[in-house]
Amino acid sequence: MPFQSSEQEEPAAPGSRIAVEAGDILMRRSLTDHAPSAQVHVIETAKALEDFRLGHGALLERAEVLLDRTIVTFQARTGEHDEAAWQAAAVYMVELWATRYSAARLTAFDPAPPPPSRFTPAHPLRLETVSREAHDQILGAGRSLERKTRGVDLMDVARAQHGIHEAARLLHDQLDGLSMPLWVLIARFCAEIQAGNLRILKAPAPGATV
């Protein structure tokens, strides 16, 4: 039986544009439905960050500017504005997306930007620092979503939804400036990015014989 989220009774934050939805998490409106342009900003920021890591040092400043644009867009489109929570979420989205550009490199996250960059691994608002367990739940949900597309196990939908909900609950416990329903959308968005990363890694190389 598909996992049913238990957060449907909790109202969104005052002024939020996020409606509380019941039912399967994967059947609800997604974060990109609420903020389609923000996804474009996530991708642009990830590309700039990867270019910095490839040796174009000046592009770190561009990545930071684009990160600000990403956060502001999410804030405007969702109606929820907590700066710290959005920083943790947006940096995590960007880093997840950037891994698809660095899959061929052994040192995906090097060089690490120095403080006070928000992309430095030691920053206290890194999502995986805020809650390592939430990070693990998101990656696990991403694996389940990737397997779901291949029809490996009928329970993958339930596992993915459970992982997304657990990640959202853990993050809401630590950063409650965003509502629980919004954290569910954020965790789902991140899990879907990770699922896409895994599909790319498993795809045959161009010209390869399957």
Coordinates of N, CA, C and O in Angstrom, one line a residue, residues 21-199:
E21 N -1.8 19.3 1.0 CA -2.4 18.3 0.2 C -2.3 17.0 0.9 O -1.2 16.6 1.4
A22 N -3.4 16.2 0.8 CA -3.4 14.8 1.3 C -3.0 13.9 0.2 O -2.9 14.2 -1.0
G23 N -2.9 12.6 0.5 CA -2.6 11.6 -0.5 C -1.2 11.4 -0.8 O -0.3 11.9 -0.1
D24 N -0.9 10.6 -1.8 CA 0.4 10.2 -2.1 C 1.3 11.4 -2.4 O 0.9 12.3 -3.2
I25 N 2.5 11.4 -1.9 CA 3.4 12.5 -2.0 C 3.7 12.7 -3.5 O 3.8 13.9 -4.0
L26 N 3.9 11.7 -4.2 CA 4.4 11.8 -5.6 C 3.2 12.2 -6.6 O 3.5 12.5 -7.7
M27 N 2.0 12.3 -6.1 CA 0.9 12.7 -6.9 C 0.5 14.1 -6.6 O -0.4 14.7 -7.3
R28 N 1.2 14.8 -5.7 CA 0.9 16.2 -5.4 C 1.5 17.1 -6.3 O 2.4 16.7 -7.1
R29 N 1.1 18.4 -6.3 CA 1.8 19.4 -7.1 C 3.3 19.4 -6.6 O 3.6 19.3 -5.4
S30 N 4.2 19.6 -7.6 CA 5.6 19.5 -7.2 C 6.1 20.9 -7.0 O 5.5 21.9 -7.2
L31 N 7.4 21.0 -6.5 CA 8.0 22.3 -6.2 C 8.2 23.0 -7.6 O 8.0 24.3 -7.6
T32 N 8.5 22.3 -8.6 CA 8.6 23.0 -9.9 C 7.3 23.5 -10.5 O 7.3 24.4 -11.3
D33 N 6.2 22.9 -10.0 CA 4.9 23.5 -10.4 C 4.7 24.8 -9.8 O 4.1 25.7 -10.4
H34 N 5.2 25.0 -8.5 CA 5.1 26.3 -7.8 C 6.1 27.3 -8.3 O 5.8 28.5 -8.4
A35 N 7.3 26.8 -8.7 CA 8.4 27.7 -9.0 C 9.2 27.2 -10.2 O 10.4 26.8 -10.0
P36 N 8.6 27.1 -11.4 CA 9.4 26.6 -12.5 C 10.7 27.3 -12.8 O 11.7 26.7 -13.2
S37 N 10.7 28.6 -12.7 CA 11.9 29.4 -13.0 C 13.0 29.1 -12.0 O 14.2 29.2 -12.3
A38 N 12.7 28.7 -10.8 CA 13.7 28.4 -9.8 C 14.5 27.2 -10.2 O 15.7 27.2 -9.9
Q39 N 13.9 26.2 -10.8 CA 14.6 25.1 -11.3 C 15.7 25.5 -12.3 O 16.8 25.0 -12.3
V40 N 15.3 26.4 -13.2 CA 16.3 27.0 -14.1 C 17.5 27.6 -13.4 O 18.6 27.4 -13.8
H41 N 17.2 28.3 -12.4 CA 18.3 29.0 -11.6 C 19.1 27.9 -10.9 O 20.4 28.1 -10.8
V42 N 18.5 26.9 -10.4 CA 19.3 25.8 -9.8 C 20.3 25.2 -10.8 O 21.5 25.0 -10.5
I43 N 19.9 25.0 -12.0 CA 20.7 24.4 -13.1 C 21.8 25.4 -13.4 O 23.0 25.0 -13.6
E44 N 21.5 26.7 -13.6 CA 22.5 27.7 -13.9 C 23.5 27.8 -12.8 O 24.7 27.9 -13.1
T45 N 23.1 27.7 -11.6 CA 24.0 27.8 -10.5 C 25.0 26.6 -10.4 O 26.2 26.7 -10.2
A46 N 24.4 25.4 -10.7 CA 25.2 24.2 -10.7 C 26.3 24.3 -11.8 O 27.4 23.8 -11.6
K47 N 25.9 24.8 -12.9 CA 26.9 24.9 -14.0 C 28.0 25.9 -13.7 O 29.2 25.6 -14.0
A48 N 27.6 27.0 -13.1 CA 28.7 28.0 -12.7 C 29.6 27.4 -11.6 O 30.8 27.6 -11.6
L49 N 29.0 26.6 -10.7 CA 29.8 26.0 -9.6 C 30.8 25.0 -10.2 O 31.9 24.9 -9.8
E50 N 30.3 24.2 -11.2 CA 31.2 23.2 -11.8 C 32.3 23.9 -12.6 O 33.4 23.4 -12.6
D51 N 31.9 25.0 -13.3 CA 33.0 25.7 -14.0 C 34.0 26.2 -13.1 O 35.2 26.2 -13.4
F52 N 33.6 26.7 -11.9 CA 34.6 27.1 -10.9 C 35.5 25.9 -10.5 O 36.7 26.1 -10.4
R53 N 34.9 24.8 -10.3 CA 35.7 23.6 -9.9 C 36.6 23.1 -11.1 O 37.6 22.4 -10.8
L54 N 36.3 23.5 -12.3 CA 37.2 23.1 -13.4 C 38.3 24.1 -13.6 O 39.1 24.0 -14.6
G55 N 38.4 25.1 -12.7 CA 39.5 26.0 -12.8 C 39.2 27.5 -13.1 O 40.1 28.3 -13.2
H56 N 37.9 27.8 -13.3 CA 37.5 29.1 -13.6 C 37.1 29.8 -12.3 O 36.0 30.0 -12.0
G57 N 38.1 30.3 -11.6 CA 37.9 30.8 -10.2 C 36.9 31.9 -10.1 O 36.2 32.0 -9.1
A58 N 36.9 32.8 -11.1 CA 36.0 34.0 -11.1 C 34.6 33.6 -11.1 O 33.7 34.4 -10.7
L59 N 34.2 32.3 -11.5 CA 32.8 31.9 -11.6 C 32.2 31.5 -10.3 O 31.0 31.3 -10.2
L60 N 33.0 31.5 -9.2 CA 32.5 31.2 -7.9 C 31.6 32.4 -7.5 O 30.5 32.2 -7.0
E61 N 32.0 33.6 -7.8 CA 31.1 34.8 -7.5 C 29.8 34.7 -8.3 O 28.8 35.0 -7.8
R62 N 29.9 34.3 -9.6 CA 28.7 34.1 -10.4 C 27.7 33.1 -9.7 O 26.5 33.2 -9.6
A63 N 28.3 32.0 -9.2 CA 27.5 30.9 -8.6 C 26.8 31.5 -7.4 O 25.7 31.1 -7.1
E64 N 27.5 32.3 -6.6 CA 26.9 32.9 -5.4 C 25.8 33.8 -5.8 O 24.7 33.8 -5.1
V65 N 26.0 34.6 -6.8 CA 24.9 35.5 -7.3 C 23.7 34.7 -7.8 O 22.5 35.1 -7.4
L66 N 23.9 33.7 -8.5 CA 22.8 32.8 -9.0 C 22.1 32.1 -7.9 O 20.9 31.9 -7.9
L67 N 22.9 31.8 -6.8 CA 22.3 31.1 -5.7 C 21.3 32.1 -5.0 O 20.2 31.7 -4.6
D68 N 21.7 33.4 -4.9 CA 20.8 34.4 -4.3 C 19.5 34.5 -5.1 O 18.4 34.5 -4.6
R69 N 19.7 34.4 -6.5 CA 18.5 34.5 -7.4 C 17.6 33.3 -7.2 O 16.4 33.4 -7.1
T70 N 18.2 32.1 -7.0 CA 17.5 30.9 -6.7 C 16.6 31.0 -5.5 O 15.4 30.7 -5.5
I71 N 17.3 31.5 -4.4 CA 16.6 31.6 -3.1 C 15.5 32.6 -3.2 O 14.3 32.3 -2.7
V72 N 15.7 33.8 -3.8 CA 14.7 34.8 -3.9 C 13.5 34.3 -4.7 O 12.3 34.6 -4.3
T73 N 13.8 33.6 -5.7 CA 12.7 33.1 -6.6 C 11.8 32.1 -5.8 O 10.6 32.1 -5.8
F74 N 12.5 31.1 -5.1 CA 11.7 30.2 -4.3 C 10.9 30.9 -3.2 O 9.8 30.5 -3.0
Q75 N 11.5 31.9 -2.6 CA 10.8 32.7 -1.5 C 9.5 33.3 -2.1 O 8.5 33.3 -1.5
A76 N 9.7 34.0 -3.3 CA 8.6 34.7 -3.9 C 7.5 33.7 -4.3 O 6.3 34.0 -4.2
R77 N 7.9 32.6 -4.9 CA 6.9 31.7 -5.5 C 6.2 30.8 -4.4 O 5.1 30.4 -4.7
T78 N 6.8 30.6 -3.3 CA 6.2 29.8 -2.3 C 5.5 30.6 -1.2 O 4.7 30.1 -0.4
G79 N 6.0 31.8 -1.0 CA 5.4 32.7 0.0 C 6.0 32.4 1.4 O 5.6 32.9 2.4
E80 N 7.1 31.6 1.4 CA 7.8 31.2 2.7 C 9.2 31.7 2.5 O 9.9 31.4 1.6
H81 N 9.7 32.5 3.5 CA 10.9 33.3 3.3 C 12.1 33.0 4.3 O 13.1 33.7 4.2
D82 N 12.0 32.0 5.1 CA 13.1 31.8 6.0 C 14.5 31.6 5.3 O 14.7 30.7 4.6
E83 N 15.4 32.6 5.5 CA 16.6 32.6 4.8 C 17.5 31.4 5.1 O 18.1 30.8 4.1
A84 N 17.7 31.1 6.3 CA 18.6 30.0 6.7 C 18.1 28.6 6.0 O 18.9 27.9 5.5
A85 N 16.8 28.4 6.2 CA 16.2 27.1 5.6 C 16.4 27.1 4.1 O 16.8 26.1 3.5
W86 N 16.1 28.2 3.5 CA 16.2 28.2 2.0 C 17.7 28.1 1.6 O 18.0 27.5 0.5
Q87 N 18.6 28.7 2.3 CA 20.0 28.5 2.0 C 20.4 27.0 2.0 O 21.0 26.5 1.1
A88 N 20.0 26.4 3.1 CA 20.4 24.9 3.2 C 19.8 24.2 2.1 O 20.4 23.3 1.5
A89 N 18.5 24.4 1.8 CA 17.8 23.7 0.7 C 18.4 24.0 -0.7 O 18.7 23.0 -1.4
A90 N 18.6 25.2 -1.0 CA 19.1 25.6 -2.3 C 20.5 25.1 -2.6 O 20.8 24.7 -3.7
V91 N 21.4 25.3 -1.6 CA 22.8 24.8 -1.8 C 22.7 23.3 -2.1 O 23.5 22.8 -3.0
Y92 N 21.9 22.6 -1.3 CA 21.8 21.1 -1.5 C 21.3 20.8 -2.9 O 21.9 19.9 -3.6
M93 N 20.3 21.5 -3.4 CA 19.8 21.2 -4.7 C 20.9 21.4 -5.8 O 21.1 20.6 -6.7
V94 N 21.6 22.5 -5.6 CA 22.6 22.9 -6.6 C 23.7 21.8 -6.6 O 24.2 21.4 -7.6
E95 N 24.2 21.4 -5.4 CA 25.3 20.4 -5.3 C 24.8 19.1 -5.9 O 25.6 18.4 -6.6
L96 N 23.6 18.7 -5.6 CA 23.1 17.5 -6.2 C 23.1 17.6 -7.8 O 23.5 16.6 -8.4
W97 N 22.6 18.7 -8.3 CA 22.6 18.8 -9.7 C 24.0 18.9 -10.3 O 24.2 18.3 -11.4
A98 N 24.9 19.5 -9.6 CA 26.2 19.7 -10.1 C 27.0 18.3 -10.2 O 27.9 18.2 -11.0
T99 N 26.5 17.3 -9.4 CA 27.2 16.0 -9.5 C 27.1 15.4 -10.9 O 27.9 14.5 -11.3
R100 N 26.0 15.7 -11.6 CA 25.9 15.1 -12.9 C 26.9 15.6 -13.9 O 27.2 15.0 -14.9
Y101 N 27.4 16.8 -13.6 CA 28.5 17.3 -14.5 C 29.9 16.8 -14.1 O 30.8 16.8 -14.9
S102 N 30.0 16.3 -12.9 CA 31.3 15.9 -12.4 C 31.4 14.4 -12.2 O 32.4 13.9 -11.6
A103 N 30.5 13.6 -12.8 CA 30.5 12.2 -12.6 C 31.8 11.5 -13.1 O 32.2 10.5 -12.6
A104 N 32.4 12.1 -14.1 CA 33.7 11.5 -14.6 C 34.9 11.8 -13.8 O 36.0 11.3 -14.1
R105 N 34.8 12.7 -12.8 CA 35.9 13.1 -12.0 C 35.9 12.4 -10.7 O 34.9 12.3 -10.1
L106 N 37.1 12.0 -10.2 CA 37.2 11.4 -8.9 C 36.9 12.3 -7.8 O 36.4 11.9 -6.7
T107 N 37.3 13.6 -8.0 CA 37.1 14.6 -6.9 C 36.0 15.5 -7.3 O 36.2 16.6 -7.7
A108 N 34.8 15.0 -7.1 CA 33.6 15.8 -7.6 C 33.5 17.1 -6.9 O 33.0 18.1 -7.5
F109 N 33.9 17.3 -5.6 CA 33.6 18.5 -4.9 C 34.9 19.3 -4.7 O 34.9 20.2 -3.9
D110 N 35.9 19.0 -5.4 CA 37.2 19.8 -5.3 C 37.3 20.7 -6.6 O 37.0 20.3 -7.7
P111 N 38.0 21.9 -6.4 CA 38.4 22.4 -5.2 C 37.2 23.0 -4.4 O 36.2 23.4 -4.9
A112 N 37.3 22.9 -3.1 CA 36.2 23.4 -2.2 C 36.4 24.9 -2.1 O 37.5 25.4 -1.7
P113 N 35.3 25.7 -2.3 CA 35.4 27.1 -2.1 C 35.8 27.4 -0.7 O 35.3 26.8 0.3
P114 N 36.6 28.4 -0.4 CA 36.9 28.8 0.9 C 35.8 29.6 1.6 O 34.9 30.1 0.9
P115 N 35.8 29.6 2.9 CA 34.8 30.4 3.7 C 35.1 31.9 3.2 O 36.2 32.2 2.9
P116 N 34.1 32.7 3.2 CA 32.7 32.5 3.7 C 31.7 32.0 2.7 O 30.5 32.1 2.9
S117 N 32.2 31.4 1.6 CA 31.3 30.9 0.6 C 30.3 29.9 1.2 O 30.6 29.1 2.0
R118 N 29.1 30.1 0.7 CA 28.0 29.1 1.2 C 28.2 27.7 0.6 O 27.5 26.8 1.0
F119 N 29.1 27.6 -0.4 CA 29.4 26.3 -1.0 C 30.5 25.6 -0.3 O 30.9 24.4 -0.7
T120 N 31.1 26.2 0.7 CA 32.2 25.5 1.4 C 31.6 24.3 2.2 O 30.6 24.5 2.9
P121 N 32.3 23.1 2.2 CA 31.7 22.0 2.9 C 31.5 22.1 4.4 O 30.7 21.5 5.0
A122 N 32.3 23.1 4.9 CA 32.3 23.3 6.4 C 31.2 24.2 6.8 O 31.0 24.5 8.0
H123 N 30.4 24.8 5.9 CA 29.4 25.7 6.3 C 28.3 25.1 7.1 O 27.9 24.0 6.8
P124 N 28.0 25.7 8.3 CA 27.0 25.1 9.2 C 25.6 24.9 8.6 O 24.9 24.1 9.2
L125 N 25.3 25.6 7.5 CA 24.0 25.4 7.0 C 24.0 24.4 5.8 O 23.0 24.4 5.0
R126 N 25.0 23.6 5.6 CA 24.9 22.6 4.6 C 23.9 21.6 5.1 O 23.8 21.2 6.3
L127 N 23.0 21.2 4.2 CA 21.9 20.3 4.6 C 22.3 19.0 5.2 O 21.8 18.6 6.2
E128 N 23.4 18.5 4.7 CA 23.9 17.2 5.2 C 24.6 17.4 6.6 O 24.7 16.4 7.3
T129 N 24.9 18.6 7.0 CA 25.3 19.0 8.3 C 24.2 19.2 9.2 O 24.2 18.7 10.4
V130 N 23.2 19.9 8.7 CA 21.9 20.1 9.5 C 21.3 18.8 10.0 O 20.9 18.6 11.1
S131 N 21.2 17.8 9.0 CA 20.7 16.5 9.4 C 21.3 15.5 8.4 O 20.8 15.4 7.2
R132 N 22.3 14.8 8.9 CA 22.9 13.7 8.0 C 21.8 12.7 7.7 O 21.8 12.1 6.6
E133 N 20.9 12.4 8.6 CA 19.9 11.4 8.4 C 19.0 11.8 7.3 O 18.6 11.0 6.5
A134 N 18.6 13.1 7.3 CA 17.7 13.6 6.2 C 18.4 13.4 4.9 O 17.8 13.0 3.9
H135 N 19.7 13.7 4.8 CA 20.5 13.6 3.6 C 20.5 12.1 3.1 O 20.2 11.8 2.0
D136 N 20.7 11.2 4.0 CA 20.6 9.8 3.7 C 19.2 9.3 3.2 O 19.1 8.5 2.3
Q137 N 18.2 9.9 3.8 CA 16.8 9.5 3.4 C 16.6 10.0 2.0 O 15.9 9.3 1.2
I138 N 17.0 11.2 1.7 CA 16.8 11.8 0.3 C 17.5 10.9 -0.7 O 17.0 10.6 -1.8
L139 N 18.8 10.5 -0.4 CA 19.5 9.7 -1.4 C 18.9 8.4 -1.5 O 18.8 7.8 -2.7
G140 N 18.4 7.8 -0.4 CA 17.7 6.5 -0.5 C 16.4 6.6 -1.3 O 16.0 5.8 -2.1
A141 N 15.7 7.7 -1.1 CA 14.4 8.0 -1.9 C 14.8 8.1 -3.4 O 14.0 7.6 -4.2
G142 N 15.9 8.8 -3.7 CA 16.3 8.9 -5.1 C 16.6 7.5 -5.7 O 16.2 7.3 -6.8
R143 N 17.2 6.7 -4.9 CA 17.5 5.3 -5.4 C 16.2 4.6 -5.7 O 16.0 3.9 -6.7
S144 N 15.2 4.7 -4.8 CA 13.9 4.1 -5.0 C 13.2 4.6 -6.2 O 12.6 3.9 -7.0
L145 N 13.2 5.9 -6.4 CA 12.6 6.5 -7.6 C 13.2 6.0 -8.9 O 12.6 5.8 -9.9
E146 N 14.6 5.9 -8.9 CA 15.2 5.4 -10.1 C 14.8 4.0 -10.4 O 14.6 3.6 -11.5
R147 N 14.8 3.2 -9.3 CA 14.4 1.8 -9.5 C 12.9 1.7 -10.0 O 12.5 0.8 -10.8
K148 N 12.1 2.6 -9.5 CA 10.7 2.6 -9.9 C 10.5 2.7 -11.4 O 9.6 2.1 -12.0
T149 N 11.3 3.6 -12.0 CA 11.2 3.7 -13.5 C 11.6 2.5 -14.2 O 11.2 2.3 -15.4
R150 N 12.3 1.6 -13.6 CA 12.7 0.3 -14.2 C 11.8 -0.8 -13.8 O 12.0 -2.0 -14.3
G151 N 10.8 -0.6 -12.9 CA 9.9 -1.6 -12.5 C 10.6 -2.7 -11.7 O 10.1 -3.9 -11.8
V152 N 11.6 -2.4 -11.0 CA 12.4 -3.5 -10.3 C 11.6 -4.0 -9.1 O 11.5 -5.3 -8.9
D153 N 10.9 -3.2 -8.3 CA 10.2 -3.6 -7.1 C 9.0 -2.7 -6.9 O 9.1 -1.5 -6.9
L154 N 7.8 -3.4 -6.8 CA 6.6 -2.6 -6.6 C 6.6 -1.8 -5.3 O 5.8 -0.9 -5.2
M155 N 7.4 -2.1 -4.4 CA 7.5 -1.4 -3.1 C 8.3 -0.1 -3.2 O 8.4 0.7 -2.3
D156 N 9.0 0.1 -4.4 CA 9.8 1.3 -4.5 C 9.1 2.6 -4.3 O 9.6 3.6 -3.8
V157 N 7.8 2.7 -4.8 CA 7.1 3.9 -4.6 C 6.9 4.2 -3.1 O 7.1 5.3 -2.7
A158 N 6.5 3.2 -2.4 CA 6.3 3.3 -1.0 C 7.6 3.7 -0.3 O 7.6 4.6 0.6
R159 N 8.7 3.1 -0.6 CA 10.0 3.4 0.0 C 10.4 4.9 -0.3 O 10.9 5.6 0.6
A160 N 10.2 5.3 -1.6 CA 10.5 6.6 -1.9 C 9.7 7.7 -1.2 O 10.2 8.6 -0.6
Q161 N 8.4 7.4 -1.0 CA 7.5 8.4 -0.3 C 7.8 8.4 1.1 O 7.8 9.5 1.8
H162 N 8.1 7.3 1.7 CA 8.5 7.2 3.1 C 9.8 8.0 3.3 O 9.9 8.8 4.3
G163 N 10.8 7.8 2.5 CA 12.1 8.5 2.6 C 11.9 10.0 2.5 O 12.5 10.8 3.3
I164 N 11.1 10.4 1.5 CA 10.9 11.8 1.3 C 10.2 12.4 2.6 O 10.6 13.5 3.1
H165 N 9.2 11.8 3.1 CA 8.5 12.3 4.3 C 9.4 12.3 5.5 O 9.4 13.3 6.3
E166 N 10.2 11.3 5.7 CA 11.1 11.2 6.8 C 12.2 12.4 6.7 O 12.5 13.0 7.7
A167 N 12.7 12.6 5.5 CA 13.7 13.7 5.3 C 13.0 15.0 5.7 O 13.6 15.8 6.4
A168 N 11.8 15.2 5.2 CA 11.1 16.5 5.5 C 10.9 16.7 6.9 O 11.1 17.8 7.5
R169 N 10.5 15.6 7.6 CA 10.2 15.7 9.1 C 11.5 16.1 9.8 O 11.5 16.9 10.7
L170 N 12.6 15.4 9.5 CA 13.9 15.7 10.1 C 14.3 17.1 9.9 O 14.8 17.8 10.8
L171 N 14.2 17.6 8.7 CA 14.6 18.9 8.3 C 13.7 20.0 9.0 O 14.2 21.0 9.4
H172 N 12.4 19.7 9.0 CA 11.5 20.6 9.7 C 11.8 20.7 11.2 O 11.6 21.8 11.8
D173 N 12.2 19.6 11.8 CA 12.6 19.6 13.2 C 13.8 20.6 13.5 O 13.8 21.2 14.5
Q174 N 14.7 20.7 12.5 CA 15.9 21.5 12.6 C 15.7 22.9 12.1 O 16.3 23.9 12.7
L175 N 14.9 23.0 11.1 CA 14.7 24.3 10.4 C 13.3 24.6 10.2 O 12.7 24.4 9.0
D176 N 12.6 25.0 11.2 CA 11.1 25.0 11.1 C 10.6 26.4 10.6 O 9.4 26.7 10.6
G177 N 11.5 27.2 10.0 CA 11.1 28.4 9.4 C 10.3 28.2 8.1 O 9.7 29.1 7.6
L178 N 10.5 27.0 7.5 CA 9.6 26.6 6.4 C 8.6 25.5 6.9 O 8.9 24.7 7.8
S179 N 7.4 25.5 6.3 CA 6.4 24.6 6.8 C 6.7 23.2 6.4 O 7.5 22.9 5.5
M180 N 6.1 22.3 7.1 CA 6.3 20.8 6.8 C 5.9 20.5 5.4 O 6.6 19.8 4.7
P181 N 4.7 21.0 4.9 CA 4.3 20.7 3.5 C 5.4 21.1 2.5 O 5.6 20.4 1.5
L182 N 6.0 22.3 2.8 CA 7.0 22.8 1.8 C 8.3 21.9 1.9 O 8.9 21.6 0.9
W183 N 8.7 21.5 3.1 CA 9.8 20.6 3.2 C 9.6 19.3 2.5 O 10.5 18.7 1.9
V184 N 8.3 18.8 2.5 CA 8.0 17.6 1.7 C 8.3 17.8 0.2 O 8.9 17.0 -0.5
L185 N 7.9 19.0 -0.3 CA 8.1 19.3 -1.7 C 9.6 19.4 -2.0 O 10.1 19.0 -3.0
I186 N 10.4 20.1 -1.1 CA 11.8 20.2 -1.3 C 12.5 18.9 -1.3 O 13.3 18.6 -2.1
A187 N 12.1 18.0 -0.3 CA 12.8 16.7 -0.2 C 12.4 15.9 -1.5 O 13.3 15.2 -2.0
R188 N 11.2 16.0 -1.9 CA 10.8 15.2 -3.2 C 11.7 15.8 -4.4 O 12.2 15.0 -5.2
F189 N 11.8 17.1 -4.5 CA 12.5 17.7 -5.6 C 14.0 17.2 -5.6 O 14.5 16.8 -6.6
C190 N 14.6 17.1 -4.4 CA 16.0 16.7 -4.3 C 16.1 15.2 -4.6 O 17.0 14.8 -5.3
A191 N 15.1 14.4 -4.1 CA 15.1 13.0 -4.5 C 15.0 12.7 -6.0 O 15.6 11.8 -6.5
E192 N 14.2 13.6 -6.6 CA 14.0 13.4 -8.1 C 15.3 13.8 -8.8 O 15.6 13.2 -9.8
I193 N 16.0 14.8 -8.3 CA 17.3 15.2 -8.9 C 18.3 14.0 -8.8 O 18.9 13.6 -9.7
Q194 N 18.3 13.4 -7.6 CA 19.2 12.2 -7.4 C 18.8 11.1 -8.3 O 19.7 10.4 -8.8
A195 N 17.5 10.8 -8.4 CA 17.1 9.8 -9.3 C 17.6 10.0 -10.8 O 18.0 9.1 -11.5
G196 N 17.5 11.3 -11.2 CA 18.0 11.6 -12.5 C 19.5 11.4 -12.6 O 20.0 10.9 -13.7
N197 N 20.2 11.8 -11.6 CA 21.7 11.5 -11.6 C 22.0 10.0 -11.8 O 22.9 9.7 -12.5
L198 N 21.2 9.2 -11.0 CA 21.5 7.7 -11.1 C 21.1 7.2 -12.5 O 21.8 6.3 -13.0
R199 N 20.1 7.7 -13.1 CA 19.7 7.3 -14.5 C 20.8 7.6 -15.5 O 21.2 6.9 -16.4

